PDB file of C-alpha atoms in Angstrom:
ATOM      1  CA  LEU A   1     -11.012  13.562  -3.903  1.00 94.00           C
ATOM      2  CA  SER A   2      -9.864  12.141  -0.592  1.00 94.00           C
ATOM      3  CA  LEU A   3      -8.180  13.814   2.346  1.00 96.00           C
ATOM      4  CA  GLY A   4      -6.637  11.996   5.262  1.00 95.00           C
ATOM      5  CA  VAL A   5      -4.027  11.950   7.953  1.00 95.00           C
ATOM      6  CA  THR A   6      -2.031   9.118   9.494  1.00 90.00           C
ATOM      7  CA  LEU A   7      -1.369   9.808  13.139  1.00 91.00           C
ATOM      8  CA  PRO A   8       1.458   8.379  15.245  1.00 88.00           C
ATOM      9  CA  THR A   9      -0.442   6.136  17.662  1.00 85.00           C
ATOM     10  CA  ALA A  10       2.259   3.697  18.838  1.00 84.00           C
ATOM     11  CA  GLU A  11       4.544   4.606  21.708  1.00 84.00           C
ATOM     12  CA  GLU A  12       8.271   4.635  21.013  1.00 86.00           C
ATOM     13  CA  GLN A  13       9.638   1.267  22.147  1.00 87.00           C
ATOM     14  CA  THR A  14      12.593   1.114  24.539  1.00 88.00           C
ATOM     15  CA  SER A  15      15.076  -1.537  25.655  1.00 89.00           C
ATOM     16  CA  SER A  16      15.077  -2.985  29.176  1.00 89.00           C
ATOM     17  CA  ASN A  17      17.435  -0.180  30.284  1.00 90.00           C
ATOM     18  CA  GLY A  18      15.068   2.530  28.952  1.00 87.00           C
ATOM     19  CA  GLU A  19      17.026   3.464  25.798  1.00 88.00           C
ATOM     20  CA  PRO A  20      14.900   3.940  22.643  1.00 87.00           C
ATOM     21  CA  LEU A  21      15.207   1.047  20.184  1.00 87.00           C
ATOM     22  CA  ASP A  22      16.541   1.878  16.702  1.00 84.00           C
ATOM     23  CA  ILE A  23      13.984   3.628  14.467  1.00 82.00           C
ATOM     24  CA  ASP A  24      14.095   0.660  12.031  1.00 80.00           C
ATOM     25  CA  VAL A  25      12.455  -1.657  14.609  1.00 85.00           C
ATOM     26  CA  GLN A  26       9.861   0.812  15.902  1.00 85.00           C
ATOM     27  CA  PRO A  27       6.168   0.034  15.160  1.00 85.00           C
ATOM     28  CA  GLY A  28       5.917   3.407  13.408  1.00 81.00           C
ATOM     29  CA  ALA A  29       7.981   6.439  12.469  1.00 83.00           C
ATOM     30  CA  GLY A  30       6.287   8.738  14.993  1.00 87.00           C
ATOM     31  CA  SER A  31       5.354  11.064  12.144  1.00 88.00           C
ATOM     32  CA  THR A  32       2.053  12.766  11.340  1.00 91.00           C
ATOM     33  CA  ILE A  33       1.370  12.216   7.627  1.00 93.00           C
ATOM     34  CA  PRO A  34      -1.214  14.387   5.823  1.00 95.00           C
ATOM     35  CA  GLN A  35      -2.564  12.685   2.690  1.00 97.00           C
ATOM     36  CA  LEU A  36      -4.206  14.041  -0.447  1.00 97.00           C
ATOM     37  CA  GLY A  37      -5.644  11.635  -2.975  1.00 97.00           C
ATOM     38  CA  VAL A  38      -7.905  11.147  -5.945  1.00 98.00           C
ATOM     39  CA  TRP A  39      -9.759   8.034  -7.035  1.00 97.00           C
ATOM     40  CA  TYR A  40     -12.279   6.926  -9.616  1.00 98.00           C
ATOM     41  CA  SER A  41     -14.196   3.682  -9.963  1.00 97.00           C
ATOM     42  CA  ARG A  42     -16.474   2.413 -12.735  1.00 97.00           C
ATOM     43  CA  PHE A  43     -18.560  -0.733 -12.451  1.00 93.00           C
ATOM     44  CA  LYS A  44     -20.576  -2.210 -15.296  1.00 93.00           C
ATOM     45  CA  PHE A  45     -21.116  -5.916 -14.733  1.00 92.00           C
ATOM     46  CA  PRO A  46     -19.100  -8.010 -15.358  1.00 96.00           C
ATOM     47  CA  TYR A  47     -16.282  -5.400 -15.302  1.00 97.00           C
ATOM     48  CA  LEU A  48     -14.865  -3.070 -12.676  1.00 96.00           C
ATOM     49  CA  PHE A  49     -12.181  -0.430 -13.250  1.00 98.00           C
ATOM     50  CA  TYR A  50     -10.521   1.513 -10.447  1.00 97.00           C
ATOM     51  CA  VAL A  51      -7.709   4.068 -10.289  1.00 98.00           C
ATOM     52  CA  SER A  52      -6.294   5.930  -7.300  1.00 98.00           C
ATOM     53  CA  SER A  53      -3.312   8.062  -6.379  1.00 98.00           C
ATOM     54  CA  VAL A  54      -2.326   9.311  -2.916  1.00 97.00           C
ATOM     55  CA  LEU A  55       0.291  11.927  -2.031  1.00 98.00           C
ATOM     56  CA  ASN A  56       1.809  11.436   1.448  1.00 96.00           C
ATOM     57  CA  LEU A  57       3.468  14.489   3.040  1.00 95.00           C
ATOM     58  CA  PRO A  58       5.089  13.256   6.273  1.00 93.00           C
ATOM     59  CA  GLY A  59       6.565  15.444   8.965  1.00 88.00           C
ATOM     60  CA  GLU A  60       9.563  14.688  11.152  1.00 89.00           C
ATOM     61  CA  GLY A  61       9.127  11.661  13.389  1.00 87.00           C
ATOM     62  CA  ASP A  62      10.913  10.091  16.333  1.00 87.00           C
ATOM     63  CA  GLN A  63      14.720  10.089  16.700  1.00 88.00           C
ATOM     64  CA  GLY A  64      15.235  12.780  14.044  1.00 87.00           C
ATOM     65  CA  PHE A  65      13.703  10.524  11.354  1.00 89.00           C
ATOM     66  CA  ASP A  66      12.082  12.451   8.491  1.00 91.00           C
ATOM     67  CA  PRO A  67      10.341  10.157   5.970  1.00 91.00           C
ATOM     68  CA  GLY A  68      10.373  11.335   2.365  1.00 93.00           C
ATOM     69  CA  THR A  69       7.313  12.510   0.480  1.00 96.00           C
ATOM     70  CA  SER A  70       5.714   9.661  -1.470  1.00 97.00           C
ATOM     71  CA  VAL A  71       3.063   8.979  -4.130  1.00 98.00           C
ATOM     72  CA  VAL A  72       1.235   5.632  -4.211  1.00 97.00           C
ATOM     73  CA  THR A  73      -0.949   4.650  -7.193  1.00 98.00           C
ATOM     74  CA  THR A  74      -3.190   1.753  -8.163  1.00 98.00           C
ATOM     75  CA  LEU A  75      -4.694   0.927 -11.573  1.00 98.00           C
ATOM     76  CA  GLN A  76      -7.019  -2.055 -11.207  1.00 98.00           C
ATOM     77  CA  SER A  77      -9.383  -4.027 -13.409  1.00 98.00           C
ATOM     78  CA  GLN A  78     -11.728  -6.832 -12.450  1.00 97.00           C
ATOM     79  CA  TYR A  79     -13.720  -9.355 -14.437  1.00 98.00           C
ATOM     80  CA  SER A  80     -16.466 -11.359 -12.755  1.00 96.00           C
ATOM     81  CA  PRO A  81     -17.886 -14.216 -14.832  1.00 93.00           C
ATOM     82  CA  GLY A  82     -20.595 -14.694 -12.180  1.00 89.00           C
ATOM     83  CA  TYR A  83     -21.684 -13.839  -8.661  1.00 87.00           C
ATOM     84  CA  ARG A  84     -19.384 -16.385  -6.945  1.00 93.00           C
ATOM     85  CA  TRP A  85     -15.944 -15.157  -8.028  1.00 96.00           C
ATOM     86  CA  ALA A  86     -13.911 -12.515  -9.851  1.00 96.00           C
ATOM     87  CA  MET A  87     -10.428 -12.159 -11.335  1.00 98.00           C
ATOM     88  CA  GLN A  88      -8.411  -9.008 -10.654  1.00 97.00           C
ATOM     89  CA  LEU A  89      -5.282  -7.485 -12.136  1.00 98.00           C
ATOM     90  CA  SER A  90      -3.642  -4.291 -10.976  1.00 98.00           C
ATOM     91  CA  LEU A  91      -0.518  -2.235 -11.366  1.00 98.00           C
ATOM     92  CA  ASP A  92       0.566  -0.820  -8.000  1.00 98.00           C
ATOM     93  CA  THR A  93       3.343   1.778  -7.844  1.00 98.00           C
ATOM     94  CA  ARG A  94       5.214   3.780  -5.227  1.00 97.00           C
ATOM     95  CA  TRP A  95       7.615   6.686  -5.700  1.00 98.00           C
ATOM     96  CA  SER A  96       9.307   8.343  -2.742  1.00 96.00           C
ATOM     97  CA  GLU A  97      11.989  10.840  -1.885  1.00 96.00           C
ATOM     98  CA  LYS A  98      14.902   9.768   0.257  1.00 95.00           C
ATOM     99  CA  ASP A  99      14.345   9.594   4.002  1.00 92.00           C
ATOM    100  CA  GLU A 100      16.518  11.715   6.272  1.00 92.00           C
ATOM    101  CA  TYR A 101      18.024  11.122   9.713  1.00 89.00           C
ATOM    102  CA  ASP A 102      18.920  14.347  11.528  1.00 90.00           C
ATOM    103  CA  GLY A 103      19.062  16.178   8.176  1.00 90.00           C
ATOM    104  CA  ILE A 104      21.284  13.553   6.476  1.00 92.00           C
ATOM    105  CA  GLU A 105      19.844  11.627   3.503  1.00 93.00           C
ATOM    106  CA  ASP A 106      19.569   7.852   3.859  1.00 91.00           C
ATOM    107  CA  PRO A 107      21.239   6.449   0.700  1.00 94.00           C
ATOM    108  CA  ASN A 108      19.164   3.239   1.025  1.00 92.00           C
ATOM    109  CA  SER A 109      15.780   4.906   0.674  1.00 92.00           C
ATOM    110  CA  GLY A 110      13.630   6.486  -1.997  1.00 94.00           C
ATOM    111  CA  GLY A 111      13.087   5.660  -5.647  1.00 96.00           C
ATOM    112  CA  PHE A 112      10.374   3.992  -7.731  1.00 97.00           C
ATOM    113  CA  LEU A 113       8.801   0.544  -7.480  1.00 96.00           C
ATOM    114  CA  ALA A 114       5.989  -1.114  -9.487  1.00 98.00           C
ATOM    115  CA  PHE A 115       4.168  -4.379  -8.863  1.00 98.00           C
ATOM    116  CA  LEU A 116       1.890  -6.402 -11.135  1.00 98.00           C
ATOM    117  CA  THR A 117      -0.803  -7.785  -8.840  1.00 98.00           C
ATOM    118  CA  PRO A 118      -3.074 -10.617 -10.014  1.00 98.00           C
ATOM    119  CA  GLY A 119      -5.734 -11.902  -7.653  1.00 98.00           C
ATOM    120  CA  VAL A 120      -9.080 -13.593  -7.181  1.00 97.00           C
ATOM    121  CA  VAL A 121     -12.084 -12.741  -5.029  1.00 96.00           C
ATOM    122  CA  LEU A 122     -14.382 -15.544  -3.899  1.00 97.00           C
ATOM    123  CA  THR A 123     -17.850 -15.088  -2.401  1.00 96.00           C
ATOM    124  CA  LEU A 124     -17.993 -17.441   0.588  1.00 96.00           C
ATOM    125  CA  LYS A 125     -21.530 -16.385   1.478  1.00 94.00           C
ATOM    126  CA  GLU A 126     -23.571 -13.234   0.948  1.00 91.00           C
ATOM    127  CA  ASP A 127     -21.511 -10.170   1.955  1.00 93.00           C
ATOM    128  CA  LEU A 128     -18.461 -12.291   2.944  1.00 96.00           C
ATOM    129  CA  LEU A 129     -15.530 -12.305   0.490  1.00 96.00           C
ATOM    130  CA  LEU A 130     -12.164 -14.063   0.449  1.00 97.00           C
ATOM    131  CA  GLN A 131      -9.332 -12.280  -1.407  1.00 97.00           C
ATOM    132  CA  LEU A 132      -6.148 -13.992  -2.631  1.00 98.00           C
ATOM    133  CA  ARG A 133      -3.415 -11.868  -4.255  1.00 97.00           C
ATOM    134  CA  THR A 134       0.235 -11.855  -5.152  1.00 98.00           C
ATOM    135  CA  GLN A 135       2.408  -8.815  -5.866  1.00 97.00           C
ATOM    136  CA  ILE A 136       5.152  -9.406  -8.420  1.00 98.00           C
ATOM    137  CA  PRO A 137       7.832  -6.693  -8.711  1.00 97.00           C
ATOM    138  CA  VAL A 138       8.142  -5.627 -12.369  1.00 97.00           C
ATOM    139  CA  ILE A 139      10.085  -2.355 -11.999  1.00 96.00           C
ATOM    140  CA  ASP A 140      12.617  -1.930  -9.197  1.00 93.00           C
ATOM    141  CA  ASN A 141      14.329   1.431  -9.476  1.00 94.00           C
ATOM    142  CA  LEU A 142      14.911   1.960  -5.761  1.00 93.00           C
ATOM    143  CA  ASP A 143      17.917   3.864  -4.458  1.00 94.00           C
ATOM    144  CA  GLY A 144      20.647   2.067  -2.538  1.00 92.00           C
ATOM    145  CA  ASP A 145      20.456  -1.431  -1.110  1.00 89.00           C
ATOM    146  CA  HIS A 146      16.851  -2.710  -1.418  1.00 83.00           C
ATOM    147  CA  GLU A 147      15.504  -6.223  -2.013  1.00 83.00           C
ATOM    148  CA  GLU A 148      11.869  -6.417  -3.094  1.00 89.00           C
ATOM    149  CA  GLU A 149      10.479  -9.910  -3.513  1.00 93.00           C
ATOM    150  CA  GLN A 150       7.148 -11.332  -4.599  1.00 97.00           C
ATOM    151  CA  THR A 151       4.546 -11.269  -1.816  1.00 97.00           C
ATOM    152  CA  PHE A 152       1.339 -13.192  -1.220  1.00 98.00           C
ATOM    153  CA  SER A 153      -1.705 -12.037   0.723  1.00 97.00           C
ATOM    154  CA  ILE A 154      -5.010 -13.434   1.856  1.00 98.00           C
ATOM    155  CA  GLY A 155      -7.843 -11.368   3.299  1.00 97.00           C
ATOM    156  CA  MET A 156     -11.501 -11.407   4.187  1.00 97.00           C
ATOM    157  CA  VAL A 157     -14.005  -8.621   3.579  1.00 94.00           C
ATOM    158  CA  TYR A 158     -17.426  -8.363   5.198  1.00 95.00           C
ATOM    159  CA  ASP A 159     -19.890  -5.928   3.633  1.00 87.00           C
ATOM    160  CA  PHE A 160     -22.245  -4.411   6.261  1.00 86.00           C
TER     161      PHE A 160
END
């Protein structure tokens, strides 16, 4: 079980004349978001299995913006043929309610999205990992006008 909260830490950005910029270009929504999640992981070399689900319950943010409740899940497996590298495959999903602006639903928000996410993890040296992943949209049932494309990511992890 995991409990968390995302706090609004960025100041609302304004134009040169002091007017707030549109909510779509702000660094955050200005909303406090309590989170409730569950996760489970099982490792038995050379396999790893991981599952998680997080419920996000945002409150009203800046400029009358009220993000919709959402659920984010991950189902991941990993196979490591040796110490130096591992292959990963996950299914990542997100469902959300429509967002609201001043009590009016945004027709271009909410819905369900699923990505198939293959990746590799390389051990560069002890406790230093390089991750390479791509997210491929496989289900796009989002409301309104949304374009979700394939993404690529690279990251480094250091284990203390």
